[in-house]
Amino acid sequence: MDLYNDTYLPDILHDIAQGLLTPVMVLIVALIVVTLFFLSSVIVEFFTERRHFKQNMPRIVNQINDAEYGDVAQVVSDGQLLRYQKAALITAARNMGLPEEPLFALAQNQISRAEGICKRRLAWTDTISKIAPLLGLMGTLIPLGPGIVALGQNNVTLLSQSLTVAFDATVCGLTCAVVSLIVSKVRSGWYGEYLDALESLMTCVLDKAAEARKAGVELPANYDGDPMEEFKQMDRAAKAQPAAAAAGAGADAAADGEPAAAKGGE
């Protein structure tokens, strides 16, 4: 007994394969949308984040080295670094009074958190660059079965339709993969530079803490806040100030207008 030809296995496999065509096409369309989103996001990131990373590394290294022990966090805050870089450095700087090994562990933790932010940003495009070609291949092979059958039946119309679907799936899948790979490579270069700068500045902070320990200077070691939340609060306060100023100006204008209106009424 031929287990394959004498059973329903060919029909079952055919039905499963053809049933996967629609989900595969839907996934390819979804990947196109997601890929366009990440392409636009990397452009936005260039203008909102990359363009503002203009920190002169020798300058800030010298500023940290020359600063008073208690002013290191302020030097970092005033620098032209990215926010998650500042958050990591400020956390270490505000705990410079810790012993050497705990402070080193804290610094490593902050660097790992920054690496996690970069990895999460890269995860989607890295995954798309690997999945998209596979979905494109599935979208190519599935329609070829009916197309070959149509070729045997001299049904040129069905054959052309099957080939069109197959080639469209291939092109779309490869396009998603190429764009996602480019986005990942561009971001990988940026993030590598960011992390190198963070590690270098963190070393400066640790050296400053070691210098303070040798000098017998007591520094704080109980900071457990979140600098990112502080930055958000500063942003909210900055946005609230123009609104309050505008409201105050409107109230002053209304107060100035009341005597004129009263005079006109007299």
Coordinates of C-alpha atoms in Angstrom, one line a residue, residues 7-265:
T7 CA -4.7 7.8 1.0
Y8 CA -6.0 11.3 1.3
L9 CA -2.7 12.7 2.3
P10 CA -2.1 14.6 -1.1
D11 CA -5.6 16.2 -0.8
I12 CA -5.0 17.2 2.8
L13 CA -1.6 18.7 2.0
H14 CA -3.0 20.5 -1.0
D15 CA -5.9 22.0 1.0
I16 CA -3.6 23.1 3.8
A17 CA -1.2 24.7 1.3
Q18 CA -3.9 26.5 -0.6
G19 CA -5.6 27.5 2.6
L20 CA -2.3 29.3 3.7
L21 CA -2.3 31.5 0.6
T22 CA -4.7 34.1 2.0
P23 CA -3.0 34.4 5.5
V24 CA 0.4 34.6 3.8
M25 CA -0.8 37.5 1.6
V26 CA -2.4 39.2 4.5
L27 CA 0.9 39.0 6.5
I28 CA 2.9 40.3 3.5
V29 CA 0.6 43.3 3.3
A30 CA 0.9 43.8 7.0
L31 CA 4.7 43.6 6.8
I32 CA 4.6 46.3 4.0
V33 CA 2.7 48.6 6.3
V34 CA 5.0 47.9 9.3
T35 CA 8.1 48.4 7.1
L36 CA 6.9 51.8 5.9
F37 CA 6.2 52.7 9.5
F38 CA 9.8 51.9 10.5
L39 CA 11.2 53.6 7.5
S40 CA 9.4 56.8 8.4
S41 CA 10.4 56.3 12.1
V42 CA 14.1 56.2 11.3
I43 CA 13.7 59.4 9.3
V44 CA 11.9 61.0 12.2
E45 CA 14.6 59.7 14.6
F46 CA 17.3 61.3 12.4
F47 CA 15.7 64.8 12.8
T48 CA 14.6 64.4 16.4
E49 CA 17.4 62.4 18.0
R50 CA 20.4 61.8 15.7
R51 CA 20.7 65.4 14.6
H52 CA 20.8 66.6 18.2
F53 CA 23.6 64.2 19.2
K54 CA 26.4 66.8 18.8
Q55 CA 28.3 66.1 22.0
N56 CA 32.0 66.9 21.7
M57 CA 33.5 64.0 23.6
P58 CA 36.9 65.5 24.6
R59 CA 35.1 68.6 25.9
I60 CA 32.6 66.7 28.2
V61 CA 35.4 64.3 29.4
N62 CA 37.5 67.3 30.4
Q63 CA 34.4 68.9 32.0
I64 CA 33.7 65.8 34.1
N65 CA 37.4 65.6 35.0
D66 CA 37.6 69.2 36.1
A67 CA 34.2 69.4 37.8
E68 CA 33.7 69.3 41.5
Y69 CA 32.7 65.9 42.8
G70 CA 29.1 67.0 43.5
D71 CA 28.7 68.8 40.1
V72 CA 29.3 65.8 37.9
A73 CA 25.6 65.1 37.5
Q74 CA 25.0 68.7 36.5
V75 CA 27.8 68.6 33.9
V76 CA 26.1 65.5 32.4
S77 CA 22.7 67.1 32.5
D78 CA 24.0 70.2 30.6
G79 CA 25.7 68.1 28.0
Q80 CA 24.4 67.5 24.4
L81 CA 23.7 63.8 25.1
L82 CA 20.7 61.7 24.4
R83 CA 18.2 61.4 27.3
Y84 CA 18.8 57.7 28.1
Q85 CA 22.6 58.4 28.1
K86 CA 22.1 61.2 30.5
A87 CA 19.8 59.1 32.7
A88 CA 22.4 56.3 33.0
L89 CA 25.2 58.8 33.8
I90 CA 23.2 60.8 36.2
T91 CA 22.1 57.7 38.1
A92 CA 25.8 56.7 38.5
A93 CA 26.9 60.3 39.4
R94 CA 24.3 60.6 42.1
N95 CA 25.5 57.4 43.7
M96 CA 29.2 58.1 43.6
G97 CA 29.4 57.6 47.3
L98 CA 28.9 53.9 46.9
P99 CA 31.8 51.5 47.4
E100 CA 33.7 50.6 44.3
E101 CA 32.2 47.3 43.4
P102 CA 28.5 48.2 44.0
L103 CA 29.0 51.4 42.0
F104 CA 30.6 49.4 39.2
A105 CA 27.7 47.0 39.2
L106 CA 25.2 49.9 39.1
A107 CA 27.1 51.4 36.1
Q108 CA 27.0 48.1 34.3
N109 CA 23.3 47.9 35.0
Q110 CA 22.7 51.3 33.5
I111 CA 24.7 50.5 30.4
S112 CA 22.7 47.3 30.0
R113 CA 19.5 49.2 30.2
A114 CA 20.7 51.5 27.5
E115 CA 21.7 48.5 25.4
G116 CA 18.2 47.1 26.0
I117 CA 16.6 50.3 24.6
C118 CA 18.7 50.0 21.5
K119 CA 18.0 46.3 21.1
R120 CA 14.3 46.8 21.4
R121 CA 14.4 49.4 18.6
L122 CA 16.3 47.0 16.4
A123 CA 14.3 43.9 17.1
W124 CA 11.4 44.6 14.8
T125 CA 13.4 45.4 11.7
D126 CA 15.8 42.5 12.3
T127 CA 12.8 40.2 12.6
I128 CA 11.1 41.5 9.4
S129 CA 14.4 41.2 7.4
K130 CA 14.4 37.5 8.3
I131 CA 10.7 36.7 8.0
A132 CA 9.7 38.7 4.9
P133 CA 11.8 36.6 2.4
L134 CA 10.3 33.4 3.9
L135 CA 6.7 34.7 3.5
G136 CA 7.6 35.9 0.0
L137 CA 8.8 32.4 -0.8
M138 CA 5.6 30.9 0.6
G139 CA 3.6 33.3 -1.5
T140 CA 5.6 32.3 -4.5
L141 CA 5.3 28.5 -4.2
I142 CA 1.7 28.2 -3.1
P143 CA 0.2 29.6 -6.3
L144 CA 2.6 27.7 -8.5
G145 CA 0.8 24.4 -7.8
P146 CA -2.5 25.4 -9.4
G147 CA -0.4 27.2 -12.1
I148 CA 1.4 24.0 -13.1
V149 CA -1.9 22.2 -13.2
A150 CA -3.3 24.9 -15.4
L151 CA -0.3 24.5 -17.7
G152 CA -1.0 20.8 -18.1
Q153 CA -4.6 21.8 -19.0
N154 CA -3.5 24.5 -21.4
N155 CA -5.3 27.1 -19.2
V156 CA -3.1 30.0 -20.0
T157 CA -5.3 32.5 -18.1
L158 CA -5.1 30.6 -14.8
L159 CA -1.4 30.1 -15.3
S160 CA -0.8 33.8 -15.8
Q161 CA -2.8 34.7 -12.7
S162 CA -0.9 32.2 -10.6
L163 CA 2.5 33.5 -11.8
T164 CA 1.4 37.1 -11.2
V165 CA 0.5 36.3 -7.6
A166 CA 3.7 34.4 -7.1
F167 CA 6.0 37.1 -8.5
D168 CA 4.2 39.9 -6.6
A169 CA 4.6 38.0 -3.3
T170 CA 8.3 37.5 -4.0
V171 CA 8.9 41.2 -4.9
C172 CA 7.0 42.5 -1.9
G173 CA 8.6 40.1 0.5
L174 CA 12.1 40.9 -0.7
T175 CA 11.4 44.7 -0.7
C176 CA 10.3 44.5 3.0
A177 CA 13.5 42.5 3.8
V178 CA 15.8 45.0 2.0
V179 CA 14.3 48.1 3.5
S180 CA 14.2 46.6 7.0
L181 CA 17.8 45.4 6.7
I182 CA 18.9 48.9 5.7
V183 CA 17.0 50.5 8.6
S184 CA 18.6 48.0 11.0
K185 CA 22.1 48.7 9.6
V186 CA 21.7 52.4 9.9
R187 CA 20.4 52.2 13.4
S188 CA 23.0 49.7 14.4
G189 CA 25.7 52.2 13.4
W190 CA 24.0 55.0 15.4
Y191 CA 23.5 53.0 18.5
G192 CA 27.0 51.6 18.4
E193 CA 28.3 55.2 18.5
Y194 CA 25.8 56.1 21.3
L195 CA 26.8 53.1 23.5
D196 CA 30.5 53.7 23.0
A197 CA 30.1 57.3 24.1
L198 CA 28.1 56.1 27.1
E199 CA 30.7 53.6 28.2
S200 CA 33.5 56.1 27.8
L201 CA 31.7 58.7 29.9
M202 CA 30.7 56.1 32.5
T203 CA 34.4 55.2 32.9
C204 CA 35.0 58.9 33.6
V205 CA 32.3 59.0 36.3
L206 CA 33.7 55.9 37.9
D207 CA 37.2 57.3 37.9
K208 CA 35.9 60.5 39.4
A209 CA 34.2 58.5 42.2
A210 CA 37.5 56.6 42.8
E211 CA 39.3 59.9 43.1
A212 CA 36.7 61.1 45.6
R213 CA 37.1 58.0 47.7
K214 CA 40.9 58.4 47.8
A215 CA 40.4 62.1 48.8
G216 CA 38.1 61.0 51.6
V217 CA 35.2 63.1 50.2
E218 CA 31.8 61.9 51.2
L219 CA 29.3 61.8 48.4
P220 CA 25.6 60.8 48.2
A221 CA 24.8 57.1 47.7
N222 CA 21.1 56.8 48.2
Y223 CA 19.6 58.0 44.9
D224 CA 17.0 55.6 43.6
G225 CA 15.0 57.9 41.4
D226 CA 14.4 57.8 37.6
P227 CA 16.0 60.7 35.7
M228 CA 13.8 59.9 32.7
E229 CA 10.8 60.8 34.8
E230 CA 12.5 64.0 35.9
F231 CA 13.0 64.9 32.2
K232 CA 9.3 64.3 31.5
Q233 CA 8.3 66.5 34.4
M234 CA 10.6 69.2 33.1
D235 CA 9.0 68.9 29.7
R236 CA 5.6 69.2 31.2
A237 CA 6.6 72.2 33.2
A238 CA 8.2 73.9 30.1
K239 CA 4.9 73.3 28.2
A240 CA 2.9 74.7 31.0
Q241 CA 4.8 77.9 31.3
P242 CA 3.9 79.3 27.9
A243 CA 0.2 78.4 28.5
A244 CA 0.3 80.2 31.9
A245 CA 2.1 83.2 30.4
A246 CA -0.6 83.4 27.7
A247 CA -3.4 83.1 30.2
G248 CA -1.7 85.9 32.3
A249 CA -1.4 88.1 29.3
G250 CA -5.0 87.6 28.4
A251 CA -6.1 88.5 31.9
D252 CA -3.9 91.6 31.8
A253 CA -5.4 92.6 28.5
A254 CA -8.9 92.1 29.8
A255 CA -8.1 94.2 32.9
D256 CA -6.7 97.0 30.8
G257 CA -9.8 96.9 28.6
E258 CA -12.3 97.3 31.5
P259 CA -11.6 101.0 32.3
A260 CA -11.9 101.8 28.6
A261 CA -15.2 100.1 28.4
A262 CA -16.4 101.8 31.5
K263 CA -15.4 105.2 30.1
G264 CA -17.1 104.5 26.9
G265 CA -20.3 103.6 28.9

